[in-house]
Amino acid sequence: MLNKVKATTRPRPELPGKQPKKMGNIITIKLNLDTTELDDKLNRLEEQLERIKSLEDTLKFSKDFNKVKNITINNNVDIKDIMKRCVEAVMNMEPLQ
């Protein structure tokens, strides 16, 4: 993962009127990193998150579908009951003259 390391030193700039510190140099380290492995892991995580999102959407659709199905079944029972009552009412009517 680590391709190249470069370290350099330079004198620390002193501010006017300030007491100099014991450490007189600044150390700068530059790292060149190979991020292929990190990119691969991030891509896998992204795919897993998309899969989870898809499963959540599917679950929500399934719940909504079940609600619609239950409403339809309940309405169907009500319609059958209404039809039965209408037939009974018609059968109890006196014939037209």
Short mmCIF file of N, CA and C in Angstrom, two decimals, residues 56-93:
data_model
loop_
_atom_site.label_atom_id
_atom_site.label_comp_id
_atom_site.label_asym_id
_atom_site.label_seq_id
_atom_site.Cartn_x
_atom_site.Cartn_y
_atom_site.Cartn_z
N GLU A 56 -34.62 -2.79 1.33
CA GLU A 56 -35.55 -1.92 2.07
C GLU A 56 -36.71 -1.51 1.17
N ASP A 57 -36.40 -1.14 -0.08
CA ASP A 57 -37.47 -0.76 -1.01
C ASP A 57 -38.41 -1.93 -1.27
N THR A 58 -37.85 -3.12 -1.42
CA THR A 58 -38.66 -4.31 -1.66
C THR A 58 -39.56 -4.59 -0.47
N LEU A 59 -39.00 -4.46 0.73
CA LEU A 59 -39.79 -4.70 1.94
C LEU A 59 -40.92 -3.68 2.06
N LYS A 60 -40.62 -2.41 1.78
CA LYS A 60 -41.65 -1.37 1.85
C LYS A 60 -42.74 -1.66 0.82
N PHE A 61 -42.35 -2.04 -0.40
CA PHE A 61 -43.34 -2.38 -1.43
C PHE A 61 -44.21 -3.55 -0.97
N SER A 62 -43.56 -4.55 -0.36
CA SER A 62 -44.31 -5.72 0.10
C SER A 62 -45.32 -5.34 1.17
N LYS A 63 -44.91 -4.47 2.11
CA LYS A 63 -45.84 -4.02 3.15
C LYS A 63 -47.00 -3.24 2.54
N ASP A 64 -46.68 -2.33 1.61
CA ASP A 64 -47.73 -1.55 0.95
C ASP A 64 -48.67 -2.46 0.17
N PHE A 65 -48.10 -3.45 -0.51
CA PHE A 65 -48.91 -4.39 -1.29
C PHE A 65 -49.85 -5.17 -0.37
N ASN A 66 -49.34 -5.59 0.78
CA ASN A 66 -50.18 -6.32 1.73
C ASN A 66 -51.32 -5.45 2.25
N LYS A 67 -51.05 -4.16 2.46
CA LYS A 67 -52.12 -3.25 2.90
C LYS A 67 -53.20 -3.17 1.83
N VAL A 68 -52.78 -3.01 0.57
CA VAL A 68 -53.75 -2.93 -0.53
C VAL A 68 -54.52 -4.24 -0.65
N LYS A 69 -53.82 -5.34 -0.51
CA LYS A 69 -54.46 -6.66 -0.60
C LYS A 69 -55.51 -6.82 0.51
N ASN A 70 -55.16 -6.42 1.72
CA ASN A 70 -56.11 -6.54 2.83
C ASN A 70 -57.33 -5.65 2.62
N ILE A 71 -57.10 -4.45 2.13
CA ILE A 71 -58.23 -3.55 1.85
C ILE A 71 -59.13 -4.16 0.78
N THR A 72 -58.52 -4.71 -0.26
CA THR A 72 -59.28 -5.33 -1.35
C THR A 72 -60.08 -6.52 -0.84
N ILE A 73 -59.46 -7.35 -0.01
CA ILE A 73 -60.17 -8.52 0.53
C ILE A 73 -61.33 -8.06 1.39
N ASN A 74 -61.09 -7.08 2.25
CA ASN A 74 -62.16 -6.58 3.12
C ASN A 74 -63.28 -5.96 2.30
N ASN A 75 -62.93 -5.20 1.27
CA ASN A 75 -63.95 -4.59 0.41
C ASN A 75 -64.72 -5.66 -0.35
N ASN A 76 -64.03 -6.70 -0.77
CA ASN A 76 -64.68 -7.78 -1.50
C ASN A 76 -65.73 -8.45 -0.60
N VAL A 77 -65.39 -8.66 0.67
CA VAL A 77 -66.34 -9.25 1.61
C VAL A 77 -67.54 -8.32 1.75
N ASP A 78 -67.28 -7.02 1.86
CA ASP A 78 -68.37 -6.05 1.98
C ASP A 78 -69.26 -6.06 0.74
N ILE A 79 -68.65 -6.14 -0.42
CA ILE A 79 -69.41 -6.15 -1.68
C ILE A 79 -70.27 -7.41 -1.75
N LYS A 80 -69.70 -8.55 -1.36
CA LYS A 80 -70.49 -9.79 -1.38
C LYS A 80 -71.66 -9.70 -0.41
N ASP A 81 -71.43 -9.09 0.75
CA ASP A 81 -72.49 -8.92 1.73
C ASP A 81 -73.59 -8.01 1.17
N ILE A 82 -73.19 -6.92 0.54
CA ILE A 82 -74.16 -5.99 -0.06
C ILE A 82 -74.96 -6.69 -1.15
N MET A 83 -74.25 -7.47 -2.00
CA MET A 83 -74.94 -8.20 -3.07
C MET A 83 -75.95 -9.19 -2.49
N LYS A 84 -75.58 -9.87 -1.44
CA LYS A 84 -76.47 -10.84 -0.80
C LYS A 84 -77.72 -10.14 -0.26
N ARG A 85 -77.53 -9.00 0.39
CA ARG A 85 -78.66 -8.25 0.93
C ARG A 85 -79.57 -7.75 -0.18
N CYS A 86 -78.97 -7.31 -1.30
CA CYS A 86 -79.78 -6.84 -2.44
C CYS A 86 -80.62 -7.97 -3.00
N VAL A 87 -80.03 -9.15 -3.16
CA VAL A 87 -80.76 -10.30 -3.68
C VAL A 87 -81.89 -10.65 -2.75
N GLU A 88 -81.62 -10.66 -1.43
CA GLU A 88 -82.68 -10.96 -0.46
C GLU A 88 -83.80 -9.93 -0.53
N ALA A 89 -83.42 -8.66 -0.67
CA ALA A 89 -84.44 -7.60 -0.73
C ALA A 89 -85.29 -7.76 -1.98
N VAL A 90 -84.66 -8.09 -3.09
CA VAL A 90 -85.40 -8.28 -4.34
C VAL A 90 -86.33 -9.48 -4.22
N MET A 91 -85.86 -10.54 -3.62
CA MET A 91 -86.68 -11.74 -3.48
C MET A 91 -87.90 -11.48 -2.58
N ASN A 92 -87.73 -10.57 -1.61
CA ASN A 92 -88.84 -10.27 -0.69
C ASN A 92 -89.79 -9.22 -1.24
N MET A 93 -89.45 -8.63 -2.36
CA MET A 93 -90.34 -7.60 -2.95
C MET A 93 -91.58 -8.26 -3.55
#
